[in-house]
Amino acid sequence: MSFARDNIARRFDRAADGYDQAASVQAQIAAQLVQKAIQSFSNPPRAILDIGSGTGFVAEAAAAHWPQAQITAIDGAPSMLKQAQQKVPHLQVIEGDVAQREFDPVFDLVLSSMVLHWLPKPREALDHWRGWLKPKGKLFTALLIEGSFQEWRDLCAADELDDGVWPFPSAEIYDGFATEQQMLRIEYPTVRDFLKRLKTTGASMPRRDHKPFSVARMRRLLKRAPKPFPVSYNVLYIEAPKSTSI
Ligand SMILES: C[S@@+](CC[C@H](N)C(=O)[O-])C[C@H]1O[C@@H](n2cnc3c(N)ncnc32)[C@H](O)[C@@H]1O
């Protein structure tokens, strides 16, 4: 299953212009991820890779803290990369599907925020990315795991409707790594605002076997949903070394 065929790239590419304004959750997670990396490095990393950089929240924060570092960003959505480049003029950008790319082991730090859950084999991808680190390098990533968007799932289940939520991985697939879980609960004025936010951030891709429901049923659902509508984002932060001993 390729990134392009799944239309994931297309959705993110279209979302690039409105992304920064709508992506407050993503911005918060990216900032926390970079903070974790900053705390763990006593000597500045010289080469950094930002995987699925989007508009550059991670790359920008890393560049602000380590202005001498050579930062490379890879993303499948060219419009996203364009914005990242504007934020960090010395950023080296690579357009493409990270699942189809190889890098030599030249990075002191690999960062990736809110990308891994979009990949078909998220555990294998993490192991693969670790191979791009120098011997003492470190990888920091944040992703959404099971339990995310549970409120939307419950709302749909009450009407026996297919929620279409993306199959977020379980935390267990990363057993053995240093992980930290964070449950963010965001209140949207209405469920419609939540759904709109997914779309404007490019994250509205449904599960592959999703059976969409009719406009009438959607209307009924929207009507009976609580206001404000709380939504859980179950975030897993992972720190992984180069070592393959896990
Ligand atoms: C939710 S956005 C996160 C962007 C950014 N890291 C942030 O924290 O705001 C996910 C990004 O990952 C990119 N992406 C997802 N799967 C990808 C893949 N297989 N190859 C390259 N980029 C991918 C998308 O194009 C999108 O820009």
Short mmCIF file of N, CA and C and ligand atoms in Angstrom, two decimals, residues 3 8 12 19 26 30 52-54 57-58 75-77 80 96-99 113-115 118-119, ligand 1:
data_model
loop_
_atom_site.label_atom_id
_atom_site.label_comp_id
_atom_site.label_asym_id
_atom_site.label_seq_id
_atom_site.Cartn_x
_atom_site.Cartn_y
_atom_site.Cartn_z
N PHE A 3 1.88 5.29 -0.13
CA PHE A 3 1.45 6.58 0.41
C PHE A 3 0.61 7.34 -0.62
N ILE A 8 -3.14 9.80 1.01
CA ILE A 8 -2.76 10.51 2.24
C ILE A 8 -1.97 11.77 1.84
N PHE A 12 -2.85 15.83 2.63
CA PHE A 12 -1.95 16.74 3.35
C PHE A 12 -1.49 17.88 2.45
N TYR A 19 -2.93 24.70 7.32
CA TYR A 19 -2.46 23.76 8.35
C TYR A 19 -2.05 24.46 9.65
N GLN A 26 -1.15 19.50 16.88
CA GLN A 26 0.11 19.04 16.27
C GLN A 26 1.27 19.94 16.70
N ALA A 30 4.55 18.64 18.64
CA ALA A 30 5.87 18.85 18.02
C ALA A 30 6.80 19.58 18.99
N GLY A 52 8.51 13.39 7.71
CA GLY A 52 7.12 13.87 7.62
C GLY A 52 7.02 15.25 8.24
N SER A 53 7.88 16.12 7.76
CA SER A 53 8.06 17.45 8.39
C SER A 53 6.81 18.32 8.33
N GLY A 54 5.92 18.05 7.36
CA GLY A 54 4.78 18.94 7.18
C GLY A 54 5.27 20.36 6.94
N PHE A 57 6.93 22.46 11.84
CA PHE A 57 6.92 22.76 13.28
C PHE A 57 8.19 22.23 13.97
N VAL A 58 8.51 20.98 13.65
CA VAL A 58 9.65 20.33 14.31
C VAL A 58 10.98 20.94 13.83
N ASP A 75 9.12 14.80 3.16
CA ASP A 75 7.65 14.73 3.24
C ASP A 75 7.13 14.42 1.84
N GLY A 76 5.98 13.77 1.80
CA GLY A 76 5.38 13.43 0.50
C GLY A 76 4.51 14.52 -0.06
N ALA A 77 4.30 15.58 0.72
CA ALA A 77 3.40 16.66 0.28
C ALA A 77 4.22 17.91 -0.06
N MET A 80 3.45 21.30 1.64
CA MET A 80 3.87 21.33 3.05
C MET A 80 5.36 21.71 3.12
N GLY A 96 9.03 13.06 -1.09
CA GLY A 96 8.90 11.63 -1.39
C GLY A 96 8.29 10.85 -0.25
N ASP A 97 7.96 9.60 -0.57
CA ASP A 97 7.39 8.67 0.40
C ASP A 97 8.53 8.11 1.25
N VAL A 98 8.46 8.36 2.55
CA VAL A 98 9.57 7.93 3.41
C VAL A 98 9.69 6.40 3.43
N ALA A 99 8.59 5.71 3.15
CA ALA A 99 8.64 4.24 3.12
C ALA A 99 9.44 3.73 1.92
N SER A 113 7.20 13.80 14.05
CA SER A 113 6.02 14.05 14.88
C SER A 113 4.73 13.80 14.10
N MET A 114 3.91 12.93 14.64
CA MET A 114 2.56 12.69 14.11
C MET A 114 2.57 12.12 12.69
N VAL A 115 3.50 11.21 12.43
CA VAL A 115 3.64 10.61 11.10
C VAL A 115 3.54 9.08 11.15
N TRP A 118 0.57 6.91 10.30
CA TRP A 118 0.07 6.90 8.92
C TRP A 118 0.72 5.81 8.09
N LEU A 119 1.81 5.23 8.61
CA LEU A 119 2.55 4.25 7.81
C LEU A 119 1.95 2.85 7.98
C1 LIG B 1 0.03 15.22 10.74
S1 LIG B 1 1.19 15.80 9.59
C2 LIG B 1 2.51 16.18 10.72
C3 LIG B 1 3.44 17.20 10.14
C4 LIG B 1 4.49 17.71 11.11
N1 LIG B 1 5.43 16.67 11.48
C5 LIG B 1 3.84 18.31 12.31
O1 LIG B 1 4.12 17.83 13.42
O2 LIG B 1 3.08 19.26 12.15
C6 LIG B 1 1.78 14.32 8.82
C7 LIG B 1 2.78 14.62 7.72
O3 LIG B 1 3.41 13.38 7.37
C8 LIG B 1 3.50 13.31 5.97
N2 LIG B 1 3.53 11.89 5.63
C9 LIG B 1 2.66 10.93 6.02
N3 LIG B 1 3.03 9.74 5.53
C10 LIG B 1 4.17 9.96 4.81
C11 LIG B 1 5.03 9.13 4.04
N4 LIG B 1 4.80 7.82 3.89
N5 LIG B 1 6.09 9.70 3.41
C12 LIG B 1 6.33 11.03 3.53
N6 LIG B 1 5.56 11.86 4.24
C13 LIG B 1 4.48 11.34 4.87
C14 LIG B 1 2.28 14.05 5.45
O4 LIG B 1 2.44 14.52 4.12
C15 LIG B 1 2.18 15.19 6.46
O5 LIG B 1 2.87 16.33 6.05
#
